[in-house]
């Protein structure tokens, strides 16, 4: 049993990204802490080493070919 008015979420790295998304898109949590969470998917794809930059291909699409999707997620707009 929990107090629904006092739920918090935390996470690091990908879990930090999940924390940021949960706090942004859902009203379930009252507080959260993102430890070194990714907040800019384009920057991750563009500026990280080759291994991690390919991590997002299956989640968002290959960068830079689908840059439109990265920008849409950054600015919370829809894109096909």
Short mmCIF file of C-alpha atoms in Angstrom, two decimals:
data_model
loop_
_atom_site.label_atom_id
_atom_site.label_comp_id
_atom_site.label_asym_id
_atom_site.label_seq_id
_atom_site.Cartn_x
_atom_site.Cartn_y
_atom_site.Cartn_z
CA UNK A 1 0.00 0.00 0.00
CA UNK A 2 1.24 3.45 -0.86
CA UNK A 3 0.19 7.03 -0.41
CA UNK A 4 -0.69 8.04 -4.00
CA UNK A 5 0.00 11.69 -3.16
CA UNK A 6 3.63 10.95 -2.28
CA UNK A 7 4.95 8.73 -5.06
CA UNK A 8 8.44 9.49 -6.32
CA UNK A 9 10.52 8.03 -9.15
CA UNK A 10 14.29 7.92 -9.65
CA UNK A 11 16.61 6.53 -12.27
CA UNK A 12 20.02 6.88 -13.84
CA UNK A 13 21.07 6.94 -17.49
CA UNK A 14 18.21 5.28 -19.44
CA UNK A 15 16.28 5.13 -16.15
CA UNK A 16 16.89 8.86 -15.80
CA UNK A 17 15.32 9.34 -19.22
CA UNK A 18 12.37 7.20 -18.10
CA UNK A 19 12.11 9.37 -14.97
CA UNK A 20 12.04 12.56 -17.05
CA UNK A 21 9.36 11.07 -19.34
CA UNK A 22 7.26 9.89 -16.39
CA UNK A 23 7.38 13.33 -14.78
CA UNK A 24 6.61 15.06 -18.07
CA UNK A 25 3.85 12.90 -19.48
CA UNK A 26 2.09 11.41 -16.43
CA UNK A 27 0.56 12.87 -13.28
CA UNK A 28 1.24 9.77 -11.20
CA UNK A 29 4.43 11.00 -9.49
CA UNK A 30 4.81 13.94 -7.09
CA UNK A 31 8.60 14.08 -7.34
CA UNK A 32 11.51 12.53 -9.16
CA UNK A 33 15.27 12.55 -9.53
CA UNK A 34 17.03 11.90 -12.81
CA UNK A 35 20.65 10.92 -12.32
CA UNK A 36 22.61 11.70 -15.49
CA UNK A 37 19.50 11.01 -17.57
CA UNK A 38 19.43 11.64 -21.28
CA UNK A 39 17.31 14.67 -22.06
CA UNK A 40 18.34 15.31 -25.68
CA UNK A 41 18.22 12.22 -27.91
CA UNK A 42 19.80 14.02 -30.85
CA UNK A 43 22.79 15.07 -28.75
CA UNK A 44 23.21 11.47 -27.57
CA UNK A 45 23.15 10.13 -31.13
CA UNK A 46 25.39 12.89 -32.46
CA UNK A 47 27.96 13.30 -29.69
CA UNK A 48 28.44 9.91 -28.03
CA UNK A 49 30.75 7.12 -29.13
CA UNK A 50 29.68 4.89 -32.02
CA UNK A 51 28.41 1.96 -29.91
CA UNK A 52 25.90 4.00 -27.90
CA UNK A 53 24.90 6.21 -30.82
CA UNK A 54 23.42 3.11 -32.57
CA UNK A 55 21.39 2.24 -29.45
CA UNK A 56 18.63 4.61 -30.53
CA UNK A 57 18.25 3.23 -34.06
CA UNK A 58 15.60 0.73 -32.97
CA UNK A 59 13.88 3.14 -30.58
CA UNK A 60 13.78 6.33 -32.64
CA UNK A 61 15.42 5.67 -35.99
CA UNK A 62 18.86 5.98 -37.55
CA UNK A 63 20.57 9.33 -37.07
CA UNK A 64 20.96 11.59 -39.06
CA UNK A 65 18.58 10.01 -41.60
CA UNK A 66 15.60 10.38 -39.24
CA UNK A 67 16.65 13.62 -37.57
CA UNK A 68 13.03 14.76 -37.87
CA UNK A 69 12.02 12.17 -35.25
CA UNK A 70 14.75 13.27 -32.85
CA UNK A 71 13.62 16.89 -33.14
CA UNK A 72 9.97 15.93 -32.81
CA UNK A 73 10.71 14.12 -29.54
CA UNK A 74 12.80 17.03 -28.28
CA UNK A 75 10.02 19.50 -28.95
CA UNK A 76 7.20 17.02 -28.18
CA UNK A 77 5.58 17.23 -31.61
CA UNK A 78 4.36 14.46 -33.88
CA UNK A 79 6.28 13.27 -36.92
CA UNK A 80 5.83 10.26 -39.22
#
